[in-house]
Every structure is written in structure tokens, then in C-alpha cells.
Amino acid sequence: MDSTTAINILTASEHMEQRYFILVQQFQELLNKSWEVKISHIYREGNKVADFLANKGHSSSIGYHDFDVSDAGLSFWILYDCLGISQTRLI
């Protein structure tokens, strides 16, 4: 699923992906609260922590995983993102 599809699913009044029903319903409840919410796409190069966690999660078994912030890779990317360092996206 690409990011455009994800945004469309979250912002649609109806959704067809039954396997994500509960998750989508929870996101939609958050979006309907009385606060201003903006959903936007950001490339993985712009959010290295999310990229790191996505890669780590993809190589893990299904289920709950608790990642230690002292993990050298994760703490490096937290600092990288906090400093606002970015890379050019190579297409």
C-alpha cells in the first residue's frame, strides 16, 4: 500500500480494506475530534526514525515489539531527525 492509498483510506467516509478496519476506525475517530489535523506524505528520507522502525518491523515477526531507545541505530536516527538533517531522494 502506498502513502496516497493510505491517506485516501484514512480520509474516506467509507473504506473497503477489511483487514485494516479496526486501525482505520481508530484513526478516523482521532481525525473527527475537535482539533486541527493535517495528514501529509513525507518520504522516508525525511523521517529516518520512521524508516528505521519500518525496516526493523518488516524483518520481525508479527506481534508487539518494544524497541530500546538506547539501540545505537535508533538513537542515531533520533538525533539525525531532531537536527533536521535531510537527504536528497534518489529516484
Short mmCIF file of C-alpha atoms in Angstrom, two decimals:
data_model
loop_
_atom_site.label_atom_id
_atom_site.label_comp_id
_atom_site.label_asym_id
_atom_site.label_seq_id
_atom_site.Cartn_x
_atom_site.Cartn_y
_atom_site.Cartn_z
CA MET A 1 0.00 0.00 0.00
CA ASP A 2 1.48 3.34 -0.97
CA SER A 3 1.11 6.55 1.04
CA THR A 4 -1.55 8.03 -1.26
CA THR A 5 -3.70 4.94 -0.78
CA ALA A 6 -3.22 5.13 2.99
CA ILE A 7 -4.26 8.80 3.08
CA ASN A 8 -7.30 8.06 0.90
CA ILE A 9 -8.36 5.19 3.17
CA LEU A 10 -7.99 7.31 6.33
CA THR A 11 -9.87 10.31 4.98
CA ALA A 12 -12.66 8.44 3.16
CA SER A 13 -16.07 8.22 4.78
CA GLU A 14 -16.18 4.54 3.81
CA HIS A 15 -13.32 2.13 3.41
CA MET A 16 -13.04 -1.25 1.77
CA GLU A 17 -9.94 -2.73 3.40
CA GLN A 18 -11.50 -5.09 5.95
CA ARG A 19 -8.13 -6.27 7.24
CA TYR A 20 -7.39 -2.72 8.44
CA PHE A 21 -10.93 -1.99 9.67
CA ILE A 22 -10.13 -1.51 13.39
CA LEU A 23 -6.97 0.52 12.72
CA VAL A 24 -8.72 2.76 10.17
CA GLN A 25 -11.69 3.21 12.52
CA GLN A 26 -9.37 4.32 15.34
CA PHE A 27 -7.58 6.80 13.08
CA GLN A 28 -10.89 8.19 11.84
CA GLU A 29 -12.07 8.67 15.43
CA LEU A 30 -8.91 10.70 16.13
CA LEU A 31 -9.42 12.74 12.96
CA ASN A 32 -13.02 13.56 13.98
CA LYS A 33 -12.06 15.06 17.34
CA SER A 34 -12.31 18.82 17.76
CA TRP A 35 -8.75 19.66 16.86
CA GLU A 36 -6.98 20.58 13.68
CA VAL A 37 -5.38 17.59 11.98
CA LYS A 38 -3.34 17.59 8.82
CA ILE A 39 -2.31 14.35 7.14
CA SER A 40 0.54 14.65 4.71
CA HIS A 41 3.00 12.37 2.99
CA ILE A 42 6.69 12.57 3.78
CA TYR A 43 9.30 10.45 2.07
CA ARG A 44 11.17 8.01 4.26
CA GLU A 45 14.37 10.03 3.73
CA GLY A 46 12.71 12.87 5.63
CA ASN A 47 11.91 10.78 8.71
CA LYS A 48 14.76 8.39 9.43
CA VAL A 49 13.27 7.18 12.74
CA ALA A 50 10.11 6.00 10.96
CA ASP A 51 12.25 4.44 8.23
CA PHE A 52 14.40 2.64 10.81
CA LEU A 53 11.35 1.33 12.69
CA ALA A 54 9.60 0.27 9.47
CA ASN A 55 12.66 -1.69 8.36
CA LYS A 56 13.09 -3.26 11.79
CA GLY A 57 9.39 -4.14 11.97
CA HIS A 58 9.40 -5.60 8.47
CA SER A 59 12.15 -8.04 9.43
CA SER A 60 10.41 -9.02 12.71
CA SER A 61 7.65 -11.49 13.39
CA ILE A 62 4.06 -10.27 13.66
CA GLY A 63 3.17 -9.03 17.12
CA TYR A 64 4.11 -6.43 19.70
CA HIS A 65 7.74 -5.30 19.76
CA ASP A 66 9.33 -2.97 22.30
CA PHE A 67 12.39 -1.20 20.87
CA ASP A 68 15.04 0.13 23.22
CA VAL A 69 15.88 3.78 22.55
CA SER A 70 19.46 3.02 23.58
CA ASP A 71 19.73 0.88 20.42
CA ALA A 72 22.67 2.56 18.64
CA GLY A 73 20.89 2.68 15.27
CA LEU A 74 17.70 4.16 16.70
CA SER A 75 19.38 6.79 18.89
CA PHE A 76 21.50 7.91 15.91
CA TRP A 77 18.39 8.44 13.73
CA ILE A 78 16.56 10.25 16.54
CA LEU A 79 19.43 12.74 16.72
CA TYR A 80 19.56 12.94 12.90
CA ASP A 81 15.83 13.80 12.71
CA CYS A 82 15.98 16.26 15.64
CA LEU A 83 18.79 18.18 13.93
CA GLY A 84 16.68 18.46 10.78
CA ILE A 85 19.21 16.74 8.55
CA SER A 86 17.73 15.55 5.27
CA GLN A 87 18.86 13.75 2.16
CA THR A 88 18.05 14.16 -1.48
CA ARG A 89 15.64 11.50 -2.68
CA LEU A 90 17.21 9.39 -5.42
CA ILE A 91 14.61 8.20 -7.91
#
